[in-house]
PDB file of C-alpha atoms in Angstrom:
ATOM      1  CA  UNK S   1      12.323 -17.891  31.876  1.00 40.00           C
ATOM      2  CA  UNK S   2      11.225 -16.582  28.486  1.00 43.00           C
ATOM      3  CA  UNK S   3      14.343 -14.918  27.071  1.00 45.00           C
ATOM      4  CA  UNK S   4      12.298 -13.332  24.277  1.00 46.00           C
ATOM      5  CA  UNK S   5      10.782 -11.069  26.937  1.00 51.00           C
ATOM      6  CA  UNK S   6      13.938 -10.301  28.948  1.00 59.00           C
ATOM      7  CA  UNK S   7      16.611  -9.791  26.262  1.00 63.00           C
ATOM      8  CA  UNK S   8      16.100  -6.596  24.230  1.00 67.00           C
ATOM      9  CA  UNK S   9      15.333  -7.390  20.601  1.00 77.00           C
ATOM     10  CA  UNK S  10      15.135 -11.147  21.157  1.00 85.00           C
ATOM     11  CA  UNK S  11      11.518 -11.403  20.038  1.00 87.00           C
ATOM     12  CA  UNK S  12      12.245  -9.710  16.721  1.00 88.00           C
ATOM     13  CA  UNK S  13      15.264 -11.936  16.158  1.00 90.00           C
ATOM     14  CA  UNK S  14      13.218 -15.045  16.948  1.00 89.00           C
ATOM     15  CA  UNK S  15      10.502 -13.973  14.511  1.00 91.00           C
ATOM     16  CA  UNK S  16      13.037 -13.231  11.779  1.00 92.00           C
ATOM     17  CA  UNK S  17      14.749 -16.565  12.366  1.00 90.00           C
ATOM     18  CA  UNK S  18      11.404 -18.354  12.085  1.00 90.00           C
ATOM     19  CA  UNK S  19      10.716 -16.668   8.757  1.00 92.00           C
ATOM     20  CA  UNK S  20      14.193 -17.582   7.502  1.00 91.00           C
ATOM     21  CA  UNK S  21      13.565 -21.232   8.360  1.00 85.00           C
ATOM     22  CA  UNK S  22      10.209 -21.196   6.583  1.00 88.00           C
ATOM     23  CA  UNK S  23      11.655 -19.512   3.488  1.00 88.00           C
ATOM     24  CA  UNK S  24      14.573 -21.957   3.442  1.00 83.00           C
ATOM     25  CA  UNK S  25      12.189 -24.916   3.723  1.00 77.00           C
ATOM     26  CA  UNK S  26      10.273 -23.671   0.681  1.00 78.00           C
ATOM     27  CA  UNK S  27      13.481 -23.746  -1.383  1.00 75.00           C
ATOM     28  CA  UNK S  28      13.665 -22.491  -4.941  1.00 77.00           C
ATOM     29  CA  UNK S  29       9.877 -22.629  -5.380  1.00 83.00           C
ATOM     30  CA  UNK S  30       9.491 -19.769  -2.959  1.00 89.00           C
ATOM     31  CA  UNK S  31       6.641 -18.956  -0.612  1.00 91.00           C
ATOM     32  CA  UNK S  32       4.137 -16.095  -0.461  1.00 93.00           C
ATOM     33  CA  UNK S  33       3.714 -13.564   2.333  1.00 94.00           C
ATOM     34  CA  UNK S  34       0.247 -14.956   3.039  1.00 93.00           C
ATOM     35  CA  UNK S  35       1.590 -18.473   3.474  1.00 92.00           C
ATOM     36  CA  UNK S  36       4.444 -17.270   5.674  1.00 94.00           C
ATOM     37  CA  UNK S  37       2.032 -15.263   7.810  1.00 93.00           C
ATOM     38  CA  UNK S  38      -0.173 -18.313   8.261  1.00 91.00           C
ATOM     39  CA  UNK S  39       2.682 -20.710   8.997  1.00 88.00           C
ATOM     40  CA  UNK S  40       4.401 -18.358  11.446  1.00 90.00           C
ATOM     41  CA  UNK S  41       1.153 -17.058  13.048  1.00 91.00           C
ATOM     42  CA  UNK S  42       2.510 -13.530  12.564  1.00 93.00           C
ATOM     43  CA  UNK S  43       0.328 -10.794  11.123  1.00 94.00           C
ATOM     44  CA  UNK S  44       0.768 -10.078   7.435  1.00 93.00           C
ATOM     45  CA  UNK S  45       2.175  -6.541   8.047  1.00 94.00           C
ATOM     46  CA  UNK S  46       4.717  -7.897  10.554  1.00 94.00           C
ATOM     47  CA  UNK S  47       5.680 -10.679   8.172  1.00 95.00           C
ATOM     48  CA  UNK S  48       6.176  -8.268   5.292  1.00 94.00           C
ATOM     49  CA  UNK S  49       8.156  -5.814   7.449  1.00 94.00           C
ATOM     50  CA  UNK S  50      10.554  -8.509   8.614  1.00 95.00           C
ATOM     51  CA  UNK S  51      10.962  -9.940   5.117  1.00 94.00           C
ATOM     52  CA  UNK S  52      11.782  -6.498   3.765  1.00 94.00           C
ATOM     53  CA  UNK S  53      14.482  -6.076   6.423  1.00 94.00           C
ATOM     54  CA  UNK S  54      15.900  -9.526   5.655  1.00 94.00           C
ATOM     55  CA  UNK S  55      15.955  -8.727   1.928  1.00 93.00           C
ATOM     56  CA  UNK S  56      17.947  -5.556   2.625  1.00 93.00           C
ATOM     57  CA  UNK S  57      20.581  -7.757   4.301  1.00 93.00           C
ATOM     58  CA  UNK S  58      20.594 -10.248   1.424  1.00 92.00           C
ATOM     59  CA  UNK S  59      19.148 -13.065   3.520  1.00 93.00           C
ATOM     60  CA  UNK S  60      16.024 -13.474   1.369  1.00 92.00           C
ATOM     61  CA  UNK S  61      15.088 -12.562  -2.199  1.00 93.00           C
ATOM     62  CA  UNK S  62      11.713 -11.580  -3.632  1.00 91.00           C
ATOM     63  CA  UNK S  63      10.366 -12.601  -7.018  1.00 89.00           C
ATOM     64  CA  UNK S  64       8.121  -9.611  -7.655  1.00 86.00           C
ATOM     65  CA  UNK S  65       6.436 -11.212 -10.666  1.00 86.00           C
ATOM     66  CA  UNK S  66       5.372 -14.301  -8.725  1.00 89.00           C
ATOM     67  CA  UNK S  67       5.041 -12.628  -5.350  1.00 89.00           C
ATOM     68  CA  UNK S  68       7.203 -15.259  -3.670  1.00 94.00           C
ATOM     69  CA  UNK S  69      10.182 -15.140  -1.319  1.00 93.00           C
ATOM     70  CA  UNK S  70      13.258 -17.389  -1.637  1.00 91.00           C
ATOM     71  CA  UNK S  71      16.556 -17.801   0.241  1.00 90.00           C
ATOM     72  CA  UNK S  72      19.045 -15.025  -0.469  1.00 90.00           C
ATOM     73  CA  UNK S  73      22.758 -15.138  -1.348  1.00 88.00           C
ATOM     74  CA  UNK S  74      23.915 -14.311   2.172  1.00 88.00           C
ATOM     75  CA  UNK S  75      22.279 -17.501   3.446  1.00 83.00           C
ATOM     76  CA  UNK S  76      24.387 -19.498   0.997  1.00 75.00           C
ATOM     77  CA  UNK S  77      27.572 -17.809   2.189  1.00 78.00           C
ATOM     78  CA  UNK S  78      26.664 -18.360   5.840  1.00 79.00           C
ATOM     79  CA  UNK S  79      25.818 -21.976   5.156  1.00 73.00           C
ATOM     80  CA  UNK S  80      29.097 -22.562   3.379  1.00 67.00           C
ATOM     81  CA  UNK S  81      31.003 -21.064   6.298  1.00 66.00           C
ATOM     82  CA  UNK S  82      29.139 -23.192   8.855  1.00 66.00           C
ATOM     83  CA  UNK S  83      29.372 -26.413   6.828  1.00 60.00           C
ATOM     84  CA  UNK S  84      32.977 -27.080   7.786  1.00 53.00           C
ATOM     85  CA  UNK S  85      31.933 -27.474  11.415  1.00 58.00           C
ATOM     86  CA  UNK S  86      28.390 -28.786  11.297  1.00 59.00           C
ATOM     87  CA  UNK S  87      27.861 -30.564   7.982  1.00 69.00           C
ATOM     88  CA  UNK S  88      27.895 -34.365   8.195  1.00 85.00           C
ATOM     89  CA  UNK S  89      26.455 -34.987   4.746  1.00 86.00           C
ATOM     90  CA  UNK S  90      29.917 -35.610   3.275  1.00 87.00           C
ATOM     91  CA  UNK S  91      30.565 -38.564   5.569  1.00 89.00           C
ATOM     92  CA  UNK S  92      26.943 -39.726   5.470  1.00 94.00           C
ATOM     93  CA  UNK S  93      26.035 -39.565   1.796  1.00 93.00           C
ATOM     94  CA  UNK S  94      27.305 -43.000   0.759  1.00 95.00           C
ATOM     95  CA  UNK S  95      25.673 -44.592   3.822  1.00 96.00           C
ATOM     96  CA  UNK S  96      22.304 -43.035   2.964  1.00 96.00           C
ATOM     97  CA  UNK S  97      22.735 -44.205  -0.631  1.00 95.00           C
ATOM     98  CA  UNK S  98      23.623 -47.727   0.530  1.00 97.00           C
ATOM     99  CA  UNK S  99      20.504 -47.777   2.722  1.00 96.00           C
ATOM    100  CA  UNK S 100      18.328 -46.866  -0.280  1.00 95.00           C
ATOM    101  CA  UNK S 101      19.989 -49.513  -2.465  1.00 94.00           C
ATOM    102  CA  UNK S 102      19.728 -52.273   0.135  1.00 95.00           C
ATOM    103  CA  UNK S 103      16.073 -51.636   0.972  1.00 95.00           C
ATOM    104  CA  UNK S 104      14.821 -50.242  -2.376  1.00 92.00           C
ATOM    105  CA  UNK S 105      13.003 -47.549  -0.352  1.00 93.00           C
ATOM    106  CA  UNK S 106      13.675 -43.810  -0.078  1.00 92.00           C
ATOM    107  CA  UNK S 107      16.347 -43.135   2.560  1.00 95.00           C
ATOM    108  CA  UNK S 108      17.023 -39.945   4.503  1.00 95.00           C
ATOM    109  CA  UNK S 109      19.402 -38.268   6.905  1.00 95.00           C
ATOM    110  CA  UNK S 110      17.892 -35.773   9.359  1.00 94.00           C
ATOM    111  CA  UNK S 111      19.497 -33.626  12.047  1.00 92.00           C
ATOM    112  CA  UNK S 112      18.106 -32.364  15.316  1.00 92.00           C
ATOM    113  CA  UNK S 113      17.729 -28.602  15.532  1.00 87.00           C
ATOM    114  CA  UNK S 114      16.215 -27.652  18.871  1.00 86.00           C
ATOM    115  CA  UNK S 115      12.728 -29.148  19.076  1.00 90.00           C
ATOM    116  CA  UNK S 116      12.664 -30.159  15.406  1.00 90.00           C
ATOM    117  CA  UNK S 117      14.344 -32.403  12.893  1.00 92.00           C
ATOM    118  CA  UNK S 118      15.497 -31.085   9.521  1.00 89.00           C
ATOM    119  CA  UNK S 119      15.993 -33.377   6.533  1.00 90.00           C
ATOM    120  CA  UNK S 120      19.525 -32.994   5.116  1.00 90.00           C
ATOM    121  CA  UNK S 121      19.750 -35.777   2.523  1.00 90.00           C
ATOM    122  CA  UNK S 122      17.341 -37.834   0.439  1.00 91.00           C
ATOM    123  CA  UNK S 123      18.231 -40.836  -1.728  1.00 91.00           C
ATOM    124  CA  UNK S 124      15.548 -42.465  -3.835  1.00 89.00           C
ATOM    125  CA  UNK S 125      15.060 -46.216  -3.745  1.00 77.00           C
ATOM    126  CA  UNK S 126      14.485 -48.306  -6.825  1.00 72.00           C
ATOM    127  CA  UNK S 127      10.886 -49.223  -6.004  1.00 64.00           C
ATOM    128  CA  UNK S 128       8.764 -47.181  -8.449  1.00 54.00           C
ATOM    129  CA  UNK S 129       5.995 -46.155  -6.001  1.00 53.00           C
ATOM    130  CA  UNK S 130       7.341 -43.635  -3.505  1.00 54.00           C
ATOM    131  CA  UNK S 131       6.279 -41.551  -0.551  1.00 56.00           C
ATOM    132  CA  UNK S 132       7.055 -37.830  -0.664  1.00 55.00           C
ATOM    133  CA  UNK S 133       6.648 -36.983   3.016  1.00 61.00           C
ATOM    134  CA  UNK S 134      10.284 -35.874   3.306  1.00 64.00           C
ATOM    135  CA  UNK S 135      12.721 -33.889   1.210  1.00 71.00           C
ATOM    136  CA  UNK S 136      15.753 -31.731   1.932  1.00 76.00           C
ATOM    137  CA  UNK S 137      14.908 -28.807   4.208  1.00 78.00           C
ATOM    138  CA  UNK S 138      11.609 -30.193   5.490  1.00 83.00           C
ATOM    139  CA  UNK S 139      11.149 -29.834   9.250  1.00 86.00           C
ATOM    140  CA  UNK S 140       9.039 -31.822  11.688  1.00 91.00           C
ATOM    141  CA  UNK S 141       8.672 -31.551  15.467  1.00 92.00           C
ATOM    142  CA  UNK S 142      10.416 -34.251  17.464  1.00 93.00           C
ATOM    143  CA  UNK S 143       8.161 -37.263  17.910  1.00 91.00           C
ATOM    144  CA  UNK S 144       6.137 -36.678  14.737  1.00 91.00           C
ATOM    145  CA  UNK S 145       8.089 -38.216  11.849  1.00 91.00           C
ATOM    146  CA  UNK S 146      10.016 -41.455  12.417  1.00 95.00           C
ATOM    147  CA  UNK S 147      13.381 -39.633  12.508  1.00 96.00           C
ATOM    148  CA  UNK S 148      12.199 -37.274  15.231  1.00 95.00           C
ATOM    149  CA  UNK S 149      10.611 -40.092  17.208  1.00 96.00           C
ATOM    150  CA  UNK S 150      13.881 -42.048  17.079  1.00 97.00           C
ATOM    151  CA  UNK S 151      15.794 -39.043  18.430  1.00 97.00           C
ATOM    152  CA  UNK S 152      13.199 -38.247  21.103  1.00 97.00           C
ATOM    153  CA  UNK S 153      13.183 -41.864  22.291  1.00 97.00           C
ATOM    154  CA  UNK S 154      16.855 -41.804  23.236  1.00 97.00           C
ATOM    155  CA  UNK S 155      16.992 -38.428  24.927  1.00 95.00           C
ATOM    156  CA  UNK S 156      17.238 -38.405  28.747  1.00 93.00           C
ATOM    157  CA  UNK S 157      13.732 -38.880  30.212  1.00 92.00           C
ATOM    158  CA  UNK S 158      13.589 -35.376  31.707  1.00 93.00           C
ATOM    159  CA  UNK S 159      14.430 -33.859  28.311  1.00 94.00           C
ATOM    160  CA  UNK S 160      11.559 -35.773  26.715  1.00 93.00           C
ATOM    161  CA  UNK S 161       9.174 -34.658  29.478  1.00 93.00           C
ATOM    162  CA  UNK S 162      10.280 -31.039  29.103  1.00 93.00           C
ATOM    163  CA  UNK S 163       9.758 -31.240  25.339  1.00 93.00           C
ATOM    164  CA  UNK S 164       6.201 -32.552  25.689  1.00 93.00           C
ATOM    165  CA  UNK S 165       5.434 -29.867  28.276  1.00 92.00           C
ATOM    166  CA  UNK S 166       6.652 -27.187  25.867  1.00 90.00           C
ATOM    167  CA  UNK S 167       4.471 -28.415  23.030  1.00 92.00           C
ATOM    168  CA  UNK S 168       0.880 -29.016  24.155  1.00 92.00           C
ATOM    169  CA  UNK S 169      -0.198 -28.098  20.601  1.00 92.00           C
ATOM    170  CA  UNK S 170       1.045 -31.356  19.054  1.00 93.00           C
ATOM    171  CA  UNK S 171      -2.276 -33.282  19.254  1.00 93.00           C
ATOM    172  CA  UNK S 172      -4.258 -30.400  17.772  1.00 92.00           C
ATOM    173  CA  UNK S 173      -1.796 -29.841  14.939  1.00 90.00           C
ATOM    174  CA  UNK S 174      -0.771 -33.428  14.165  1.00 91.00           C
ATOM    175  CA  UNK S 175      -3.667 -35.507  15.465  1.00 90.00           C
ATOM    176  CA  UNK S 176      -4.651 -37.364  18.617  1.00 91.00           C
ATOM    177  CA  UNK S 177      -1.901 -39.936  18.032  1.00 90.00           C
ATOM    178  CA  UNK S 178       0.510 -37.216  19.194  1.00 93.00           C
ATOM    179  CA  UNK S 179      -1.041 -36.706  22.609  1.00 94.00           C
ATOM    180  CA  UNK S 180       1.612 -37.068  25.358  1.00 94.00           C
ATOM    181  CA  UNK S 181       0.530 -40.558  26.484  1.00 95.00           C
ATOM    182  CA  UNK S 182       0.532 -41.809  22.885  1.00 95.00           C
ATOM    183  CA  UNK S 183       3.963 -40.328  22.200  1.00 95.00           C
ATOM    184  CA  UNK S 184       5.324 -41.928  25.372  1.00 96.00           C
ATOM    185  CA  UNK S 185       3.880 -45.276  24.307  1.00 96.00           C
ATOM    186  CA  UNK S 186       5.627 -45.050  20.936  1.00 96.00           C
ATOM    187  CA  UNK S 187       8.827 -43.987  22.695  1.00 96.00           C
ATOM    188  CA  UNK S 188       8.734 -47.145  24.835  1.00 96.00           C
ATOM    189  CA  UNK S 189       8.119 -49.280  21.759  1.00 97.00           C
ATOM    190  CA  UNK S 190      11.025 -47.578  19.990  1.00 97.00           C
ATOM    191  CA  UNK S 191      13.360 -48.168  22.911  1.00 97.00           C
ATOM    192  CA  UNK S 192      12.459 -51.871  22.974  1.00 96.00           C
ATOM    193  CA  UNK S 193      12.677 -52.308  19.200  1.00 95.00           C
ATOM    194  CA  UNK S 194      15.671 -50.052  18.639  1.00 96.00           C
ATOM    195  CA  UNK S 195      14.043 -48.143  15.779  1.00 97.00           C
ATOM    196  CA  UNK S 196      10.943 -45.956  15.427  1.00 96.00           C
ATOM    197  CA  UNK S 197       7.870 -46.814  13.384  1.00 94.00           C
ATOM    198  CA  UNK S 198       5.463 -44.302  11.870  1.00 92.00           C
ATOM    199  CA  UNK S 199       2.466 -46.167  10.411  1.00 90.00           C
ATOM    200  CA  UNK S 200       0.904 -43.453   8.296  1.00 80.00           C
ATOM    201  CA  UNK S 201       0.521 -40.889  11.075  1.00 77.00           C
ATOM    202  CA  UNK S 202       1.558 -37.990   8.826  1.00 78.00           C
ATOM    203  CA  UNK S 203       0.255 -39.096   5.431  1.00 76.00           C
ATOM    204  CA  UNK S 204      -2.233 -41.943   5.153  1.00 77.00           C
ATOM    205  CA  UNK S 205      -0.796 -44.889   3.260  1.00 76.00           C
ATOM    206  CA  UNK S 206       2.810 -43.854   3.930  1.00 84.00           C
ATOM    207  CA  UNK S 207       5.068 -45.757   6.319  1.00 89.00           C
ATOM    208  CA  UNK S 208       8.305 -44.661   7.982  1.00 92.00           C
ATOM    209  CA  UNK S 209      11.134 -46.190  10.014  1.00 96.00           C
ATOM    210  CA  UNK S 210      13.771 -44.185  11.876  1.00 97.00           C
ATOM    211  CA  UNK S 211      16.977 -44.974  13.770  1.00 98.00           C
ATOM    212  CA  UNK S 212      18.965 -42.552  15.901  1.00 97.00           C
ATOM    213  CA  UNK S 213      22.567 -41.633  15.122  1.00 97.00           C
ATOM    214  CA  UNK S 214      24.618 -40.533  18.127  1.00 96.00           C
ATOM    215  CA  UNK S 215      27.373 -37.978  18.681  1.00 91.00           C
ATOM    216  CA  UNK S 216      30.572 -38.668  20.626  1.00 88.00           C
ATOM    217  CA  UNK S 217      28.794 -37.857  23.903  1.00 89.00           C
ATOM    218  CA  UNK S 218      26.174 -40.526  23.265  1.00 92.00           C
ATOM    219  CA  UNK S 219      23.411 -38.028  22.494  1.00 93.00           C
ATOM    220  CA  UNK S 220      21.023 -38.638  19.560  1.00 96.00           C
ATOM    221  CA  UNK S 221      21.837 -35.797  17.177  1.00 94.00           C
ATOM    222  CA  UNK S 222      20.864 -37.257  13.796  1.00 96.00           C
ATOM    223  CA  UNK S 223      18.634 -40.003  12.418  1.00 97.00           C
ATOM    224  CA  UNK S 224      18.488 -42.239   9.382  1.00 97.00           C
ATOM    225  CA  UNK S 225      15.033 -43.070   8.116  1.00 96.00           C
ATOM    226  CA  UNK S 226      13.148 -44.933   5.426  1.00 95.00           C
ATOM    227  CA  UNK S 227       9.785 -44.071   3.933  1.00 92.00           C
ATOM    228  CA  UNK S 228       7.593 -45.820   1.422  1.00 88.00           C
ATOM    229  CA  UNK S 229       4.091 -47.002   0.715  1.00 85.00           C
ATOM    230  CA  UNK S 230       2.547 -48.938   3.570  1.00 84.00           C
ATOM    231  CA  UNK S 231       2.182 -52.334   1.888  1.00 86.00           C
ATOM    232  CA  UNK S 232       5.990 -52.449   1.512  1.00 87.00           C
ATOM    233  CA  UNK S 233       6.400 -52.429   5.304  1.00 90.00           C
ATOM    234  CA  UNK S 234       4.411 -55.528   6.246  1.00 88.00           C
ATOM    235  CA  UNK S 235       5.140 -57.754   9.238  1.00 89.00           C
ATOM    236  CA  UNK S 236       7.084 -60.171   7.058  1.00 90.00           C
ATOM    237  CA  UNK S 237       9.516 -57.459   5.858  1.00 92.00           C
ATOM    238  CA  UNK S 238       9.604 -54.999   8.754  1.00 93.00           C
ATOM    239  CA  UNK S 239      12.186 -56.815  10.951  1.00 94.00           C
ATOM    240  CA  UNK S 240      14.653 -57.086   8.056  1.00 95.00           C
ATOM    241  CA  UNK S 241      14.226 -53.404   7.162  1.00 96.00           C
ATOM    242  CA  UNK S 242      14.753 -52.501  10.806  1.00 96.00           C
ATOM    243  CA  UNK S 243      17.908 -54.606  11.010  1.00 97.00           C
ATOM    244  CA  UNK S 244      19.372 -52.961   7.896  1.00 97.00           C
ATOM    245  CA  UNK S 245      18.425 -49.503   9.152  1.00 97.00           C
ATOM    246  CA  UNK S 246      20.036 -50.057  12.565  1.00 98.00           C
ATOM    247  CA  UNK S 247      23.222 -51.414  10.975  1.00 98.00           C
ATOM    248  CA  UNK S 248      23.558 -48.315   8.799  1.00 98.00           C
ATOM    249  CA  UNK S 249      22.817 -46.011  11.757  1.00 97.00           C
ATOM    250  CA  UNK S 250      25.537 -47.740  13.803  1.00 97.00           C
ATOM    251  CA  UNK S 251      27.960 -47.401  10.896  1.00 97.00           C
ATOM    252  CA  UNK S 252      27.253 -43.675  10.628  1.00 96.00           C
ATOM    253  CA  UNK S 253      27.576 -43.153  14.404  1.00 96.00           C
ATOM    254  CA  UNK S 254      31.000 -44.830  14.279  1.00 95.00           C
ATOM    255  CA  UNK S 255      32.081 -42.812  11.248  1.00 92.00           C
ATOM    256  CA  UNK S 256      31.025 -39.464  12.730  1.00 90.00           C
ATOM    257  CA  UNK S 257      32.915 -40.222  15.957  1.00 88.00           C
ATOM    258  CA  UNK S 258      36.055 -41.084  13.970  1.00 86.00           C
ATOM    259  CA  UNK S 259      35.759 -37.993  11.742  1.00 78.00           C
ATOM    260  CA  UNK S 260      35.455 -35.642  14.719  1.00 61.00           C
ATOM    261  CA  UNK S 261      38.050 -37.232  16.987  1.00 56.00           C
TER     262      UNK S 261
END
C-alpha cells in the first residue's frame, strides 16, 4: 500500500523530507532551486513553494545573493537532539582513522537509512592520490557504492528481493551493471568473500571495498569502506585490504553492541 496516497498530507511531507535530504547533502556550498527540482523530479514551482515553507520553520536557509539553499539552524538543533540515540560516530571515529592509517587509503563510515546509505565519517589516507566519490552527507542507493552493497548482501533474501523490486530505475540511473541479475551476482560474491568490491562502477578509475557492521540483532545497519585509485587495489593487495577492513568492521560491531547494551 502506498501510504503517501492514503494518509492525508503524507505526500507533501515526503516531498519536503526529500528536499531536506538534498539540501543537507549539499552542505555549506548550498544548492539552487533548479538543481533541487532536477534531483527531486519535482516541478520548480513546487520545489520553491516547499523550500519557502521550510525556511519559515528554520529548516533551510537561502543565500539570496548566490541563489542557493543551505541547511537551517533548526536542523542542527534536531540533529543534536537525535545524536544521543542514533549517532555512532563517537565510538567509530578512532576505528575509521585506524583503517585509514593501516591501509593508507580513504576510509569511511556509512549508515543505512531506508533504501540508501549515508556517509557519516571520512578519514583521509596518506597516499597522495585520492578518490572523492564519498564525503560526509553523500547518499547512494543500496547496492551501488561498496558500503551499500555490503549492507544489501547481508539482509534477509526477501528484503533484498523487495528492494530490487522497488527500484527498477537502478540500471537506467547507474548503468547496466546495476540490473537485478548483476546486483545479485555481486551480492553472492560479497557473501562468499565477506566484503563488497566496487571496481569503478560509479567513477571510472576509482575502486571501493565495503564491509557490513551489524547491530545487536545481527542486522547490517552500518558499513566501513575504503576508496582509492584503481591501481592501488590490485590482486596482490586486495586480500590484505579486505582482511584489514573486515577486522575493523568486526571491531566496530563489537564496540557498538557493548555501547548499547
